[in-house]
Structures are given as C-alpha cells and as structure tokens.
PDB file of C-alpha atoms in Angstrom:
ATOM      1  CA  CYS A   1      78.343 154.686  13.684  1.00  0.00           C
ATOM      2  CA  GLY A   2      81.365 154.508  16.058  1.00  0.00           C
ATOM      3  CA  GLY A   3      79.961 155.318  19.902  1.00  0.00           C
ATOM      4  CA  GLY A   4      83.529 155.853  21.076  1.00  0.00           C
ATOM      5  CA  LEU A   5      85.664 156.891  17.825  1.00  0.00           C
ATOM      6  CA  TYR A   6      84.704 157.613  13.990  1.00  0.00           C
ATOM      7  CA  VAL A   7      87.750 157.387  12.005  1.00  0.00           C
ATOM      8  CA  THR A   8      87.349 157.938   7.939  1.00  0.00           C
ATOM      9  CA  SER A   9      88.424 158.810   4.780  1.00  0.00           C
ATOM     10  CA  ASP A  10      92.616 157.542   4.578  1.00  0.00           C
ATOM     11  CA  ALA A  11      92.636 159.395   8.159  1.00  0.00           C
ATOM     12  CA  LYS A  12      95.603 158.035   9.984  1.00  0.00           C
ATOM     13  CA  PRO A  13      95.490 159.586  13.401  1.00  0.00           C
ATOM     14  CA  ILE A  14      97.234 158.138  16.405  1.00  0.00           C
ATOM     15  CA  PHE A  15      95.787 157.371  19.528  1.00  0.00           C
ATOM     16  CA  ILE A  16      98.298 156.873  22.441  1.00  0.00           C
ATOM     17  CA  ASN A  17      97.444 156.209  25.961  1.00  0.00           C
ATOM     18  CA  ASN A  18      93.302 156.440  25.984  1.00  0.00           C
ATOM     19  CA  THR A  19      90.284 154.704  27.702  1.00  0.00           C
ATOM     20  CA  ILE A  20      87.024 153.878  24.797  1.00  0.00           C
ATOM     21  CA  ALA A  21      84.775 152.407  27.566  1.00  0.00           C
ATOM     22  CA  ASN A  22      81.178 151.958  27.581  1.00  0.00           C
ATOM     23  CA  ASN A  23      80.151 153.660  24.582  1.00  0.00           C
ATOM     24  CA  TYR A  24      77.184 152.774  22.359  1.00  0.00           C
ATOM     25  CA  ALA A  25      76.543 153.232  18.526  1.00  0.00           C
ATOM     26  CA  SER A  26      72.752 152.132  16.823  1.00  0.00           C
ATOM     27  CA  ARG A  27      74.817 150.242  14.174  1.00  0.00           C
ATOM     28  CA  TYR A  28      78.020 149.596  14.006  1.00  0.00           C
ATOM     29  CA  GLY A  29      80.865 150.013  16.686  1.00  0.00           C
ATOM     30  CA  GLY A  30      80.355 151.221  19.888  1.00  0.00           C
ATOM     31  CA  GLY A  31      83.974 151.779  20.667  1.00  0.00           C
ATOM     32  CA  LEU A  32      85.583 152.353  17.214  1.00  0.00           C
ATOM     33  CA  PHE A  33      83.594 152.773  13.577  1.00  0.00           C
ATOM     34  CA  ALA A  34      86.824 153.159  10.822  1.00  0.00           C
ATOM     35  CA  TYR A  35      85.216 153.414   7.221  1.00  0.00           C
ATOM     36  CA  ASN A  36      86.893 153.794   3.691  1.00  0.00           C
ATOM     37  CA  ASN A  37      90.638 153.115   4.578  1.00  0.00           C
ATOM     38  CA  ALA A  38      90.575 154.224   7.673  1.00  0.00           C
ATOM     39  CA  ASP A  39      93.720 153.273   9.283  1.00  0.00           C
ATOM     40  CA  PRO A  40      94.150 154.659  13.362  1.00  0.00           C
ATOM     41  CA  ILE A  41      96.524 153.943  14.945  1.00  0.00           C
ATOM     42  CA  PHE A  42      96.680 152.967  19.084  1.00  0.00           C
ATOM     43  CA  LYS A  43      99.306 152.480  21.092  1.00  0.00           C
ATOM     44  CA  ASN A  44      98.360 151.875  25.037  1.00  0.00           C
ATOM     45  CA  THR A  45      94.660 152.253  24.655  1.00  0.00           C
ATOM     46  CA  ILE A  46      91.732 150.244  26.488  1.00  0.00           C
ATOM     47  CA  PHE A  47      88.954 149.543  24.532  1.00  0.00           C
ATOM     48  CA  TYR A  48      86.221 147.967  26.934  1.00  0.00           C
ATOM     49  CA  ASN A  49      82.183 147.760  27.451  1.00  0.00           C
ATOM     50  CA  ASP A  50      81.113 149.576  24.387  1.00  0.00           C
ATOM     51  CA  SER A  51      78.284 148.392  22.760  1.00  0.00           C
ATOM     52  CA  CYS A  52      76.436 148.368  19.637  1.00  0.00           C
ATOM     53  CA  GLY A  53      72.853 147.918  18.573  1.00  0.00           C
ATOM     54  CA  THR A  54      73.354 145.407  16.041  1.00  0.00           C
ATOM     55  CA  ALA A  55      74.300 141.929  16.151  1.00  0.00           C
ATOM     56  CA  LEU A  56      76.841 142.068  13.616  1.00  0.00           C
ATOM     57  CA  GLY A  57      77.752 145.767  14.529  1.00  0.00           C
ATOM     58  CA  GLY A  58      80.891 145.219  16.787  1.00  0.00           C
ATOM     59  CA  ASN A  59      80.693 145.838  20.218  1.00  0.00           C
ATOM     60  CA  GLU A  60      84.482 147.185  20.211  1.00  0.00           C
ATOM     61  CA  VAL A  61      85.404 147.566  16.669  1.00  0.00           C
ATOM     62  CA  ASN A  62      84.221 147.717  13.618  1.00  0.00           C
ATOM     63  CA  LEU A  63      86.122 147.424  10.399  1.00  0.00           C
ATOM     64  CA  TYR A  64      83.653 148.612   7.924  1.00  0.00           C
ATOM     65  CA  ASP A  65      85.278 147.820   4.344  1.00  0.00           C
ATOM     66  CA  VAL A  66      88.536 145.774   3.668  1.00  0.00           C
ATOM     67  CA  THR A  67      90.890 149.279   3.017  1.00  0.00           C
ATOM     68  CA  CYS A  68      90.465 149.754   6.918  1.00  0.00           C
ATOM     69  CA  ASP A  69      93.240 147.794   8.670  1.00  0.00           C
ATOM     70  CA  PRO A  70      94.171 149.606  12.416  1.00  0.00           C
ATOM     71  CA  LYS A  71      97.185 149.463  14.122  1.00  0.00           C
ATOM     72  CA  PHE A  72      97.187 147.878  17.466  1.00  0.00           C
ATOM     73  CA  TYR A  73      99.973 148.203  20.232  1.00  0.00           C
ATOM     74  CA  ASN A  74      99.846 147.077  23.600  1.00  0.00           C
ATOM     75  CA  CYS A  75      95.884 147.628  24.353  1.00  0.00           C
ATOM     76  CA  ASP A  76      93.908 145.695  25.825  1.00  0.00           C
ATOM     77  CA  ILE A  77      90.533 145.158  23.620  1.00  0.00           C
ATOM     78  CA  GLU A  78      87.395 143.290  24.516  1.00  0.00           C
ATOM     79  CA  GLY A  79      87.151 140.058  22.559  1.00  0.00           C
ATOM     80  CA  GLY A  80      90.450 140.917  20.991  1.00  0.00           C
ATOM     81  CA  ASN A  81      90.726 140.916  17.214  1.00  0.00           C
ATOM     82  CA  LEU A  82      88.562 137.933  16.639  1.00  0.00           C
ATOM     83  CA  LEU A  83      85.385 139.924  17.401  1.00  0.00           C
ATOM     84  CA  PHE A  84      85.679 142.661  15.100  1.00  0.00           C
ATOM     85  CA  SER A  85      83.123 142.882  12.963  1.00  0.00           C
ATOM     86  CA  GLY A  86      82.621 144.191   9.341  1.00  0.00           C
ATOM     87  CA  THR A  87      83.518 143.228   5.903  1.00  0.00           C
ATOM     88  CA  GLY A  88      87.267 144.593   7.149  1.00  0.00           C
ATOM     89  CA  ALA A  89      87.681 141.807  10.070  1.00  0.00           C
ATOM     90  CA  LEU A  90      88.796 138.230  10.410  1.00  0.00           C
ATOM     91  CA  LEU A  91      90.284 137.350   7.575  1.00  0.00           C
ATOM     92  CA  ASN A  92      90.240 140.509   5.829  1.00  0.00           C
ATOM     93  CA  TYR A  93      92.185 142.276   8.521  1.00  0.00           C
ATOM     94  CA  ASN A  94      95.358 143.062   7.549  1.00  0.00           C
ATOM     95  CA  GLY A  95      96.413 145.204  10.447  1.00  0.00           C
ATOM     96  CA  VAL A  96      98.762 145.234  12.955  1.00  0.00           C
ATOM     97  CA  PHE A  97      98.132 143.577  16.619  1.00  0.00           C
ATOM     98  CA  ILE A  98     101.105 143.053  18.856  1.00  0.00           C
ATOM     99  CA  ASN A  99     100.990 143.042  22.960  1.00  0.00           C
ATOM    100  CA  ASN A 100      97.451 143.055  23.021  1.00  0.00           C
ATOM    101  CA  VAL A 101      95.454 141.735  26.015  1.00  0.00           C
ATOM    102  CA  ASP A 102      91.786 140.692  26.366  1.00  0.00           C
ATOM    103  CA  ASP A 103      91.360 141.600  29.999  1.00  0.00           C
ATOM    104  CA  ASP A 104      88.953 143.259  32.202  1.00  0.00           C
ATOM    105  CA  PRO A 105      90.689 146.486  33.075  1.00  0.00           C
ATOM    106  CA  VAL A 106      89.243 146.710  36.777  1.00  0.00           C
ATOM    107  CA  PHE A 107      88.003 150.480  36.116  1.00  0.00           C
ATOM    108  CA  VAL A 108      88.063 151.997  40.379  1.00  0.00           C
ATOM    109  CA  ASN A 109      84.189 153.346  39.641  1.00  0.00           C
ATOM    110  CA  PRO A 110      83.313 152.811  36.001  1.00  0.00           C
ATOM    111  CA  THR A 111      79.578 153.597  35.153  1.00  0.00           C
ATOM    112  CA  THR A 112      77.131 150.963  34.942  1.00  0.00           C
ATOM    113  CA  SER A 113      75.613 151.428  31.516  1.00  0.00           C
ATOM    114  CA  TRP A 114      76.375 152.826  28.027  1.00  0.00           C
ATOM    115  CA  GLY A 115      76.340 155.915  26.349  1.00  0.00           C
ATOM    116  CA  THR A 116      74.576 158.993  26.681  1.00  0.00           C
ATOM    117  CA  SER A 117      72.032 157.230  29.195  1.00  0.00           C
ATOM    118  CA  ALA A 118      75.695 157.211  31.504  1.00  0.00           C
ATOM    119  CA  ASN A 119      77.117 159.634  33.046  1.00  0.00           C
ATOM    120  CA  GLY A 120      80.942 159.309  32.024  1.00  0.00           C
ATOM    121  CA  ALA A 121      82.311 162.771  33.805  1.00  0.00           C
ATOM    122  CA  SER A 122      81.098 161.370  37.353  1.00  0.00           C
ATOM    123  CA  ALA A 123      82.984 158.323  36.528  1.00  0.00           C
ATOM    124  CA  ASP A 124      86.685 157.130  37.902  1.00  0.00           C
ATOM    125  CA  TRP A 125      88.353 155.549  35.148  1.00  0.00           C
ATOM    126  CA  SER A 126      91.229 154.758  36.396  1.00  0.00           C
ATOM    127  CA  ILE A 127      92.603 151.378  36.872  1.00  0.00           C
ATOM    128  CA  ASP A 128      92.871 149.676  40.192  1.00  0.00           C
ATOM    129  CA  SER A 129      95.988 147.760  41.825  1.00  0.00           C
ATOM    130  CA  LEU A 130      94.958 144.613  40.410  1.00  0.00           C
ATOM    131  CA  SER A 131      94.360 145.437  36.791  1.00  0.00           C
ATOM    132  CA  VAL A 132      96.761 143.514  33.818  1.00  0.00           C
ATOM    133  CA  CYS A 133      96.933 146.911  32.563  1.00  0.00           C
ATOM    134  CA  ILE A 134      99.697 148.689  35.069  1.00  0.00           C
ATOM    135  CA  ASN A 135     102.619 148.283  33.555  1.00  0.00           C
ATOM    136  CA  ALA A 136     101.630 146.648  30.484  1.00  0.00           C
ATOM    137  CA  GLY A 137     102.167 149.379  28.086  1.00  0.00           C
ATOM    138  CA  THR A 138     104.557 149.853  25.296  1.00  0.00           C
ATOM    139  CA  SER A 139     108.315 149.565  26.540  1.00  0.00           C
ATOM    140  CA  ASP A 140     110.289 151.283  24.289  1.00  0.00           C
ATOM    141  CA  THR A 141     108.891 154.778  24.190  1.00  0.00           C
ATOM    142  CA  SER A 142     111.575 156.743  22.246  1.00  0.00           C
ATOM    143  CA  GLY A 143     109.845 158.769  19.458  1.00  0.00           C
ATOM    144  CA  PHE A 144     106.354 158.084  20.587  1.00  0.00           C
ATOM    145  CA  GLY A 145     105.448 161.513  21.661  1.00  0.00           C
ATOM    146  CA  TYR A 146     103.756 160.750  24.536  1.00  0.00           C
ATOM    147  CA  MET A 147     102.846 162.982  27.384  1.00  0.00           C
ATOM    148  CA  PRO A 148     104.525 163.539  30.456  1.00  0.00           C
ATOM    149  CA  TYR A 149     101.276 163.383  32.259  1.00  0.00           C
ATOM    150  CA  ASP A 150      97.920 161.635  32.157  1.00  0.00           C
ATOM    151  CA  TYR A 151      94.591 162.450  32.392  1.00  0.00           C
ATOM    152  CA  ALA A 152      94.624 163.409  35.760  1.00  0.00           C
ATOM    153  CA  GLY A 153      97.949 165.152  35.690  1.00  0.00           C
ATOM    154  CA  ASN A 154     100.053 162.203  37.231  1.00  0.00           C
ATOM    155  CA  ASN A 155     103.279 161.334  36.033  1.00  0.00           C
ATOM    156  CA  ARG A 156     102.915 159.132  32.437  1.00  0.00           C
ATOM    157  CA  PHE A 157     106.041 156.855  33.955  1.00  0.00           C
ATOM    158  CA  TYR A 158     105.317 156.026  37.171  1.00  0.00           C
ATOM    159  CA  ARG A 159     107.301 152.198  38.301  1.00  0.00           C
ATOM    160  CA  GLY A 160     109.552 152.447  35.161  1.00  0.00           C
ATOM    161  CA  ARG A 161     106.540 151.371  32.446  1.00  0.00           C
ATOM    162  CA  ILE A 162     103.219 153.032  30.951  1.00  0.00           C
ATOM    163  CA  ASP A 163      99.803 151.552  31.679  1.00  0.00           C
ATOM    164  CA  ILE A 164      97.203 150.921  29.137  1.00  0.00           C
ATOM    165  CA  GLY A 165      94.740 153.584  29.319  1.00  0.00           C
ATOM    166  CA  ALA A 166      94.161 157.478  30.009  1.00  0.00           C
ATOM    167  CA  PHE A 167      94.980 157.224  33.826  1.00  0.00           C
ATOM    168  CA  GLU A 168      98.209 156.023  35.564  1.00  0.00           C
ATOM    169  CA  ASN A 169      97.867 153.847  38.474  1.00  0.00           C
ATOM    170  CA  GLN A 170      99.724 155.215  41.343  1.00  0.00           C
ATOM    171  CA  GLN A 171      99.001 152.413  44.126  1.00  0.00           C
ATOM    172  CA  ASP A 172     101.688 150.263  45.611  1.00  0.00           C
ATOM    173  CA  ILE A 173     101.589 146.996  44.121  1.00  0.00           C
ATOM    174  CA  PHE A 174     101.678 143.814  46.239  1.00  0.00           C
ATOM    175  CA  ALA A 175     102.752 140.787  44.251  1.00  0.00           C
ATOM    176  CA  ASN A 176     100.874 137.532  45.570  1.00  0.00           C
ATOM    177  CA  CYS A 177     103.516 135.060  44.038  1.00  0.00           C
ATOM    178  CA  ASN A 178     106.298 132.559  44.734  1.00  0.00           C
ATOM    179  CA  ILE A 179     109.704 133.983  44.495  1.00  0.00           C
ATOM    180  CA  THR A 180     111.801 131.507  42.728  1.00  0.00           C
ATOM    181  CA  SER A 181     115.979 131.950  41.754  1.00  0.00           C
ATOM    182  CA  ASN A 182     115.125 133.156  38.358  1.00  0.00           C
ATOM    183  CA  THR A 183     112.154 135.648  38.967  1.00  0.00           C
ATOM    184  CA  THR A 184     112.082 138.901  36.813  1.00  0.00           C
ATOM    185  CA  TRP A 185     110.021 141.526  37.433  1.00  0.00           C
ATOM    186  CA  GLU A 186     109.781 144.372  34.921  1.00  0.00           C
ATOM    187  CA  ALA A 187     109.430 147.200  37.582  1.00  0.00           C
ATOM    188  CA  ASP A 188     110.900 150.054  39.646  1.00  0.00           C
ATOM    189  CA  THR A 189     109.708 148.927  43.037  1.00  0.00           C
ATOM    190  CA  ILE A 190     107.756 146.054  44.040  1.00  0.00           C
ATOM    191  CA  LYS A 191     106.857 145.394  47.890  1.00  0.00           C
ATOM    192  CA  VAL A 192     107.059 141.486  48.460  1.00  0.00           C
ATOM    193  CA  GLY A 193     105.635 140.302  51.967  1.00  0.00           C
ATOM    194  CA  CYS A 194     106.648 137.298  53.434  1.00  0.00           C
TER     195      CYS A 194
END
C-alpha cells in the first residue's frame, strides 16, 4: 500500500512542493494511501502517473476509510478528486480541494515505467516551460514555511510565483497568444514576440 506515501493513525503531516510520480503499489494508492484518520496537507504538489495493482485501488490517491480527509491546495493531481478511491472517496470525501489542476505536468525526462523497475534517481523531474504547473502554486505564501530553494538548489520564487512540484522552472516563458487591452499577466517578466 502507498507506493509514494503511506500516511496513517491520525497523522497530519504537511507536504509542500513535492513531486510524487511513477510510483507503484500492489494493492492501494499508487501515489498516496491514507488510513485510520490520516489527514495530510498537500500544497503545490504533483501526483502523476502513479499506478496500483488493483482496479479499484486508486492510482493516485486511496482514502481507505471515511475518517481520512486530506487537504489539497494548488496541486496537480492526475484524475482529480473524482478518481480518488477507497471508502473515504467521492461522496465520503470531506477534505479540502482548492485550486487544483488535472493536467500533464510535462516533466523534462521522467522514467518510462513505475515502481522499483524504474530508476527515478536518473530521471529529470523538473517541469518543461510548457507545463501548466509554472506559476500555479499557492499565491499567498505568508506563514506556510516554504523553503527558499527547490530540490535542485534553485530559488523557489522565480518569476514572482511558486511553481507546483519539487523543481522551480528556470526557463524563460514565451507566450503565444493575442494581447488585448484587457490582458492580465501574473509574472515578473514575460517575453512577447510580435
């Protein structure tokens, strides 16, 4: 159970800016298995391409019982909360689910398989410049205890807002769109090509 994370017994850990991807669980929760009133808090975290060996076990999130109500803020969760599994999922889920997306995070060079058959340490889990996770993290960071650097040692605040995931994208962002008189940008710098 819990290929990426196993949280149990009234635990309420806080996970900020993590990448939980390509994990495998034989029974429940490829990304997260929550059990016995576990209520973890996730902020700016990616859950993507995790896998589970049972059809109803939950590839990304399994809430084993109705007392598990994790909180998700500004996360990228494949399948969203509609694909959570377990007796604590769907109508029994009473946690918080705010400003989350369900989109491919566009990793630069992820592993091509799951679990122990993949060498996750040799992969590049940073997000590409086309990722929806760029500048999609929590906008209000006061009192959250964020680390000043990402997993690679880069500044966590880059271009004005935190990214979702363990790595802060350091590439220039190019916008291919039409600019109108009422266009709003939320970033320090954006290069516009005309």
